[in-house]
Short mmCIF file of C-alpha atoms and ligand atoms in Angstrom, two decimals:
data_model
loop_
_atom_site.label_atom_id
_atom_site.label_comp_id
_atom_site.label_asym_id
_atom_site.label_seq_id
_atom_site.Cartn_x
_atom_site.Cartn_y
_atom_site.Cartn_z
CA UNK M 281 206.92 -52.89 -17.39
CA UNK M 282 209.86 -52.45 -15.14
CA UNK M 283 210.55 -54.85 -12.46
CA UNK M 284 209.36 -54.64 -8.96
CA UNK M 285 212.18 -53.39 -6.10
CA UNK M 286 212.14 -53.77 -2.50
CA UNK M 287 214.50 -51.66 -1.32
CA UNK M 288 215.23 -48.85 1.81
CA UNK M 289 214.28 -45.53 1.20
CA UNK M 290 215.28 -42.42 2.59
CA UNK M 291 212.99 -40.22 4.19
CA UNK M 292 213.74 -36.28 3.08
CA UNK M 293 211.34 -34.72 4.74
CA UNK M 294 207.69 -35.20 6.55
CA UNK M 295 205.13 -32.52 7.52
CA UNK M 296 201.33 -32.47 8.63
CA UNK M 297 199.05 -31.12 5.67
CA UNK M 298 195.80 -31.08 8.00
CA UNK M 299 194.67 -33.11 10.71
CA UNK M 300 195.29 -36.87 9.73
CA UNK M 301 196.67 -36.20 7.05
CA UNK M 302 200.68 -36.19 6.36
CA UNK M 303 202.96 -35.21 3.12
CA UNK M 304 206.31 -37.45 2.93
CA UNK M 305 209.23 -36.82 0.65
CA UNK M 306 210.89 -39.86 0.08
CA UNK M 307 214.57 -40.72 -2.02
CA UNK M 308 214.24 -43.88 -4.01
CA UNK M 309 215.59 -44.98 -7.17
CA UNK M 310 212.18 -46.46 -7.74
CA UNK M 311 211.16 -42.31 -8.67
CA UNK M 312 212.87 -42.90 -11.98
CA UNK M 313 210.20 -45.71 -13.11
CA UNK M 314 207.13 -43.66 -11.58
CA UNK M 315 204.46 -42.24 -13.00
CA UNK M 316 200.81 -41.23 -12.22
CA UNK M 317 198.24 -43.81 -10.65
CA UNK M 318 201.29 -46.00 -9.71
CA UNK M 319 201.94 -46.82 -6.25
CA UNK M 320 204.56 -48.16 -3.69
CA UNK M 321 204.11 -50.50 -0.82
CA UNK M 322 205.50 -49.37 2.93
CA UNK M 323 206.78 -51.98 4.98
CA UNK M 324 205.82 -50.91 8.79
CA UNK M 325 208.68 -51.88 11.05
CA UNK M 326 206.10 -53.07 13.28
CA UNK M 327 206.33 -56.87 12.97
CA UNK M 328 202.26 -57.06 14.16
CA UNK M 329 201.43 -55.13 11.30
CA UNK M 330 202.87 -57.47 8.77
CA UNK M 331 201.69 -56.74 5.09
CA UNK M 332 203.34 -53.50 3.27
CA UNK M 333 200.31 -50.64 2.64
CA UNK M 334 199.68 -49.05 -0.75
CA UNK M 335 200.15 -45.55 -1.24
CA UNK M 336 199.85 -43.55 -4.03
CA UNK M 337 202.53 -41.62 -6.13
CA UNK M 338 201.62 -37.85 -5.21
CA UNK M 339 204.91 -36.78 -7.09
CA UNK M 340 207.90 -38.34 -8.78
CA UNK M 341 210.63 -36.50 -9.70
CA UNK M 342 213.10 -38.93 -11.40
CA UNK M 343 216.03 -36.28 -11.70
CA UNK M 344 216.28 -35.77 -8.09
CA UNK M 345 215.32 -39.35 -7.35
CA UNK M 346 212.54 -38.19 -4.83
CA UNK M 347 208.91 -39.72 -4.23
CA UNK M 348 206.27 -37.47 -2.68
CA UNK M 349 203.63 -39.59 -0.88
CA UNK M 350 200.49 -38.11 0.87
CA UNK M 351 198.52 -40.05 3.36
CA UNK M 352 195.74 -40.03 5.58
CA UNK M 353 196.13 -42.14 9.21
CA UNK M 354 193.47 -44.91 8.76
CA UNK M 355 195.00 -47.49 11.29
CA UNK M 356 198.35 -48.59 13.04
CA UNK M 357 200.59 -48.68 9.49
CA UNK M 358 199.75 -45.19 8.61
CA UNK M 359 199.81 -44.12 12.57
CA UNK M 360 203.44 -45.80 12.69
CA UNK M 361 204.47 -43.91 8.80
CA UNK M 362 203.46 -40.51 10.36
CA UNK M 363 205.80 -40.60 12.91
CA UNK M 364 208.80 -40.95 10.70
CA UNK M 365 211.43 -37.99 10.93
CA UNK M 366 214.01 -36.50 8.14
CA UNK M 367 216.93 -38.84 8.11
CA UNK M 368 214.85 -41.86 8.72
CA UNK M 369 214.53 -45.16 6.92
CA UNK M 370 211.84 -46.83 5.51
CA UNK M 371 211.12 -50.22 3.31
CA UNK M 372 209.52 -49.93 -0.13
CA UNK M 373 208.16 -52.33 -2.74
CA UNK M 374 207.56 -50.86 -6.19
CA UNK M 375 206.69 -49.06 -8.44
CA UNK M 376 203.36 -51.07 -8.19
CA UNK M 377 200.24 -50.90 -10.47
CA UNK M 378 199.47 -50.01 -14.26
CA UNK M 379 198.94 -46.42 -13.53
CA UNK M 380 197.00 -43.61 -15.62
CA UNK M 381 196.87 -44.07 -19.31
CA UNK M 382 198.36 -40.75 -20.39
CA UNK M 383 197.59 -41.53 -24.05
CA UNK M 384 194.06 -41.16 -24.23
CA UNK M 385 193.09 -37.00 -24.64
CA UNK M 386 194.91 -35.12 -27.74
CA UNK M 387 196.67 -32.07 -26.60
CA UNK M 388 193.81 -30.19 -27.86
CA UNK M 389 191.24 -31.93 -25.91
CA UNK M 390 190.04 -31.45 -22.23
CA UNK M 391 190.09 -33.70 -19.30
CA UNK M 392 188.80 -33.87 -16.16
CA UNK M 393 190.86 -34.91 -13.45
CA UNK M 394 188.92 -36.10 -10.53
CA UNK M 395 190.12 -36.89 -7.34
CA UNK M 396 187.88 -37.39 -3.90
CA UNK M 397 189.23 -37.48 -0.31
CA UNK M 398 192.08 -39.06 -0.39
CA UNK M 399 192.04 -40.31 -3.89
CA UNK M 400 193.27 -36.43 -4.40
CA UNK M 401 197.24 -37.53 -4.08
CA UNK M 402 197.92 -39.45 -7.35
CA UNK M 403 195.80 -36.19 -9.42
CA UNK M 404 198.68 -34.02 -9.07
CA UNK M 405 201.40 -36.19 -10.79
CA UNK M 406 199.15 -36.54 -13.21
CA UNK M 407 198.02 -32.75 -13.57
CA UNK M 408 201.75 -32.66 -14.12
CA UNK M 409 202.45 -35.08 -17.28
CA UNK M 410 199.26 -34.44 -19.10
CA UNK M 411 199.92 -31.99 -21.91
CA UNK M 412 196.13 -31.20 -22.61
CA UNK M 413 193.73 -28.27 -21.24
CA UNK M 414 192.94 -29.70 -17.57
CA UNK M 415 189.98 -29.17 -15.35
CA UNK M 416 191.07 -30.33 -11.96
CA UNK M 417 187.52 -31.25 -9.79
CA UNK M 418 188.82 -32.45 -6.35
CA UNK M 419 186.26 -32.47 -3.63
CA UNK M 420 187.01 -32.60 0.44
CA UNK M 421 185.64 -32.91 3.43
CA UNK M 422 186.12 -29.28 4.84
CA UNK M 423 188.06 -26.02 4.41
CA UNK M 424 191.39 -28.65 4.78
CA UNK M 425 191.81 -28.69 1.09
CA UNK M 426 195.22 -30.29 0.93
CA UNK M 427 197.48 -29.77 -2.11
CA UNK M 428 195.33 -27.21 -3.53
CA UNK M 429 198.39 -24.71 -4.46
CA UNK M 430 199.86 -27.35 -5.87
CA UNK M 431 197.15 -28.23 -8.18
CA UNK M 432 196.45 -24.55 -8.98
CA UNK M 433 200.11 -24.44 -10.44
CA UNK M 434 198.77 -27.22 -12.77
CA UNK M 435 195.19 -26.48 -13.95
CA UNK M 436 192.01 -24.80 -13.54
CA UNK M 437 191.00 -25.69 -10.02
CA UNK M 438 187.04 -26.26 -8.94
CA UNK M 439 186.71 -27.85 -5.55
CA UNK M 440 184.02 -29.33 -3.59
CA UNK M 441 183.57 -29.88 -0.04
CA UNK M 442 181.05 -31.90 2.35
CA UNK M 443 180.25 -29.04 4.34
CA UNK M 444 180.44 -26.58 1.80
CA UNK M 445 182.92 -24.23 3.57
CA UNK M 446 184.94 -23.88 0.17
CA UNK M 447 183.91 -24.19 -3.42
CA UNK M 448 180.61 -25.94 -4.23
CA UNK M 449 178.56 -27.57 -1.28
CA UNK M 450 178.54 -31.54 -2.04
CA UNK M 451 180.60 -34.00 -4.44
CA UNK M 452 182.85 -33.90 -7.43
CA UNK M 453 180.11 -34.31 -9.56
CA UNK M 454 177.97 -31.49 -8.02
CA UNK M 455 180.84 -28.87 -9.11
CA UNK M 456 180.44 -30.10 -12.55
CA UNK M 457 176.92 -29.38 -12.96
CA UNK M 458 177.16 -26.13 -10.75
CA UNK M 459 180.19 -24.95 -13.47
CA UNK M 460 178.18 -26.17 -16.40
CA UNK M 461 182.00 -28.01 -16.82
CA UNK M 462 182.78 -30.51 -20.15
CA UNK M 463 185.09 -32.86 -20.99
CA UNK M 464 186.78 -35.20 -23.30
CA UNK M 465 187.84 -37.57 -20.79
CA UNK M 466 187.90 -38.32 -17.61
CA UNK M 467 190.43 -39.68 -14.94
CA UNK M 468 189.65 -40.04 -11.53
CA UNK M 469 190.59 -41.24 -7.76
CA UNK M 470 188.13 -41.67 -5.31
CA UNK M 471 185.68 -43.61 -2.30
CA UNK M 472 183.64 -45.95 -4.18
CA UNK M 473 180.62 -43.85 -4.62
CA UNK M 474 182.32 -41.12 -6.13
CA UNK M 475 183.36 -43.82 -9.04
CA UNK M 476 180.13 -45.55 -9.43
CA UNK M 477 178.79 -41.78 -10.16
CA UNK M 478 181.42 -40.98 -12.30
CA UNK M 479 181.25 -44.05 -14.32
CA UNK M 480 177.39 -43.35 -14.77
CA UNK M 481 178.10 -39.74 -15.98
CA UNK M 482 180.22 -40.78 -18.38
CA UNK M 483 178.16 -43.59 -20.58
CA UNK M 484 175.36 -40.86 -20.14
CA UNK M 485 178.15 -38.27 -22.13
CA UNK M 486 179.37 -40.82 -24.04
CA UNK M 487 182.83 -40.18 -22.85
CA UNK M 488 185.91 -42.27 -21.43
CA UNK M 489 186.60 -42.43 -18.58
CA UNK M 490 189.82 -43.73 -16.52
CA UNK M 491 189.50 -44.62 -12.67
CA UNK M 492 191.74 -45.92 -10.05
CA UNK M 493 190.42 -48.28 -8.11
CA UNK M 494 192.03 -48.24 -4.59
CA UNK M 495 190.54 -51.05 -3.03
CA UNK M 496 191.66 -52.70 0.20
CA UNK M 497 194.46 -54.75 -0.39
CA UNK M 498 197.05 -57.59 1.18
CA UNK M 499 199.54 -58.74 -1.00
CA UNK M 500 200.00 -56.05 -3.24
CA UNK M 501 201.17 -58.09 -5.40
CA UNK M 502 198.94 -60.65 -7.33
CA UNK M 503 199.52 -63.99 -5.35
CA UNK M 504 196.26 -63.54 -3.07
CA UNK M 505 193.32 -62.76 -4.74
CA UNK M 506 192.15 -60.63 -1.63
CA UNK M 507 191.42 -57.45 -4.12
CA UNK M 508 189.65 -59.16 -7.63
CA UNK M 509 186.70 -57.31 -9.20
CA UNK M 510 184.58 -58.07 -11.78
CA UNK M 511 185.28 -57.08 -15.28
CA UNK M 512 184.29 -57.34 -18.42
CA UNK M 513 187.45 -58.91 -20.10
CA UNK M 514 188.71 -62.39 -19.01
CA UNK M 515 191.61 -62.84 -16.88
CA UNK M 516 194.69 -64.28 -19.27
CA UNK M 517 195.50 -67.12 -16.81
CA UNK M 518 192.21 -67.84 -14.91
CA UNK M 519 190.01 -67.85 -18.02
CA UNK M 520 187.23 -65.35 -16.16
CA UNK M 521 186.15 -62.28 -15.91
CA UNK M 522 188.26 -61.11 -12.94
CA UNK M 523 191.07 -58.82 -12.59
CA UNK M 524 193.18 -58.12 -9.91
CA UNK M 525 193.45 -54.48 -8.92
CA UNK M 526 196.93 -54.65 -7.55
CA UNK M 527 198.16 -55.77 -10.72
CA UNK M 528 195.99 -55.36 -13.78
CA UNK M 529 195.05 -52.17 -11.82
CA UNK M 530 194.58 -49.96 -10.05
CA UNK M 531 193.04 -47.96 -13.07
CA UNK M 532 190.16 -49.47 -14.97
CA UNK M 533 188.51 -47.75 -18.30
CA UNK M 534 185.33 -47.26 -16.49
CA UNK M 535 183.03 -49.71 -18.73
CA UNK M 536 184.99 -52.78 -18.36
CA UNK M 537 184.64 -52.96 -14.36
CA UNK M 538 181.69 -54.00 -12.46
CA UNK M 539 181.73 -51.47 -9.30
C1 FAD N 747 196.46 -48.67 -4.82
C2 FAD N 747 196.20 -47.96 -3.51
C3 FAD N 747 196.67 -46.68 -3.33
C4 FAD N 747 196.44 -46.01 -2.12
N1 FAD N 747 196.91 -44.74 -2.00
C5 FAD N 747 196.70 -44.08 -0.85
C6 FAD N 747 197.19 -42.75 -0.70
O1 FAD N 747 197.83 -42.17 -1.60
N2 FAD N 747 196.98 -42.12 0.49
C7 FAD N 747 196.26 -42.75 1.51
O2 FAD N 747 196.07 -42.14 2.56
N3 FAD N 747 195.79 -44.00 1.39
C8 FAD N 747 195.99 -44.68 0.24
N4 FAD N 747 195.52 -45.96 0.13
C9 FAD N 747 194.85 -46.57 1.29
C10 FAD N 747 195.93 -47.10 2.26
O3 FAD N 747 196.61 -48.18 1.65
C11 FAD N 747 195.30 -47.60 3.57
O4 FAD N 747 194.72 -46.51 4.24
C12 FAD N 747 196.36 -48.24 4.46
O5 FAD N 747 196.81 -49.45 3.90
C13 FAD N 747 195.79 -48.49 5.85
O6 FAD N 747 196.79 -49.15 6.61
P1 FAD N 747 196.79 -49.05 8.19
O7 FAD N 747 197.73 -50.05 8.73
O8 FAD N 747 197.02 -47.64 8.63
O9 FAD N 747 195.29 -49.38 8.56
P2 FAD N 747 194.66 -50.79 8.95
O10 FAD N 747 193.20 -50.65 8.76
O11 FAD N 747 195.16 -51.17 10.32
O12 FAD N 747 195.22 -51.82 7.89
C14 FAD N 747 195.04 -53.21 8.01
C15 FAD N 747 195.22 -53.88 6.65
O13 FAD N 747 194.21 -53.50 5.74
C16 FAD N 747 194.76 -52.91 4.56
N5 FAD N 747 193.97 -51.72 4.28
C17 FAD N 747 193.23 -51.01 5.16
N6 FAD N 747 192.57 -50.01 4.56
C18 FAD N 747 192.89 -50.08 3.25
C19 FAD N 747 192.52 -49.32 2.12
N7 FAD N 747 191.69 -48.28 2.17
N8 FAD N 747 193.06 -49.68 0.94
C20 FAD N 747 193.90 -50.70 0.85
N9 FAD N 747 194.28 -51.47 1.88
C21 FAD N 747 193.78 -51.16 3.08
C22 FAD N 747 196.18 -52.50 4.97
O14 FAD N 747 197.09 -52.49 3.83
C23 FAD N 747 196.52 -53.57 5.95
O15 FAD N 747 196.97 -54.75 5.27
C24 FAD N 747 195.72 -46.65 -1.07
C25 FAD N 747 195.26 -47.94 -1.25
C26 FAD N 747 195.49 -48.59 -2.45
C27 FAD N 747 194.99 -49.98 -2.63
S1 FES N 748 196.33 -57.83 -3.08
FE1 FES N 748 196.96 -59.89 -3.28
S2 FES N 748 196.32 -60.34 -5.33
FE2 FES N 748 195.94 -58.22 -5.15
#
């Protein structure tokens, strides 16, 4: 694996996708090294707001040396990020995480790629490398269903929302059932539940299943411990069955994490 940068990025360009909710293109030479399910860490300038926040490749595109980043405002590091303009500078650590394991479905096989809320972002890199045929289930709150041109470009789209205003009414996994949808394998981004549901439907199918685990984090980098689950496999240094999701992570096969 490549080694981690820190360096100043450029910002490109910035817009509002829906309320909250902001798409940043970024120039780094850390887009050459991304891929899918990876993710950088954003230095605030604010000094209060000391640790860098993980976000999610959305795009890389290595040739131009760009990073696209989507984000939803969740506190005063986002708040600050969303008020960057073109022409700006910004501080980056990465590329961060294992990423999506793009091995795992034959070009002839089908996979579902899963993304809720704002685990959507890091689905459309991926819609992008993988060669096979690709269902693309992403489920929203509302009609405010962000990057969904984008993802038609890349797949066959079925969405879900809360209020069902657009697609079926409910989750991820109620757009399945209602389109009688099947699958190989699975990859997925997502709140908590949506995983734990996931990971259930896909023992019952007897299927794999790949998910990315964005927990809260600090460090971002392995030194704290602050974002360890529970796996299956034991840890090479600690001897236990931990893992850290900022580095042995963020994506887990699905049967060798306790969520
Ligand atoms: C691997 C990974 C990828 C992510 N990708 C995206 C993405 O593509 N788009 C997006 O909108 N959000 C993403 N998040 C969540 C994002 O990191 C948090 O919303 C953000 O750190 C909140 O920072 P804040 O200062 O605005 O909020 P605050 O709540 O003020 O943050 C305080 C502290 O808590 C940490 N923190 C708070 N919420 C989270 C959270 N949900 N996950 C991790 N750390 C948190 C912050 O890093 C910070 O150290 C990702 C998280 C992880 C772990
Ligand atoms: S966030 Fe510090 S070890 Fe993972």
């Amino acid at each position: 694996m490549a080694k981690k940068k820190k360096e100043q990025a450029q910002v490109l360009a910035q817009k509002q996708l829906a309320p909250g909710i902001y798409d940043c293109l970024l120039k780094t030479t850390l887009a050459k090294e991304a891929g899918p399910g990876q993710f950088i860490a954003l230095y605030p300038k604010d000094k209060s707001t000391l640790l860098p926040r993980p976000i999610s490749i959305c795009e890389a595109d290595a040739e131009k040396g760009t990073l696209r980043i989507v984000y939803r405002i969740a506190g005063a590091g986002t708040k600050e990020f969303s008020e960057l303009k073109e022409g700006d500078t910004i501080d980056i650590l990465g590329v961060l995480g294992n990423g999506f394991p793009l091995d795992k479905v034959k070009e002839d096989q089908t996979a579902f790629l899963m993304g809720g809320g704002i685990g959507v972002p890091p689905i459309l890199e991926l819609s992008k490398r993988l060669k096979c045929r690709k269902r693309i289930v992403v489920g929203y709150r509302d009609a405010d269903c962000f990057l969904r041109e984008d993802f038609e470009k890349n797949g066959e789209v079925y969405i879900a929302t809360e209020d069902g205003s657009v697609g079926t009414k409910g989750n991820v996994m109620d757009a399945i059932r209602e389109n009688a949808l099947k699958a190989d394998v699975i990859y997925a981004c997502g709140p908590m539940p949506m995983l734990r549901a996931i990971k259930r439907y896909a023992e019952e199918a007897g299927i794999d299943a790949y998910i990315s685990l964005e927990e809260r984090m600090a460090c971002g980098v392995g030194a704290c411990l602050g974002c360890v689950c529970k796996t299956t496999k034991k840890d090479r240094h600690s001897h236990v069955n931990n893992a850290r999701i900022c580095t042995d992570g963020p994506v887990f096969e699905a049967k060798e994490v306790e969520i």
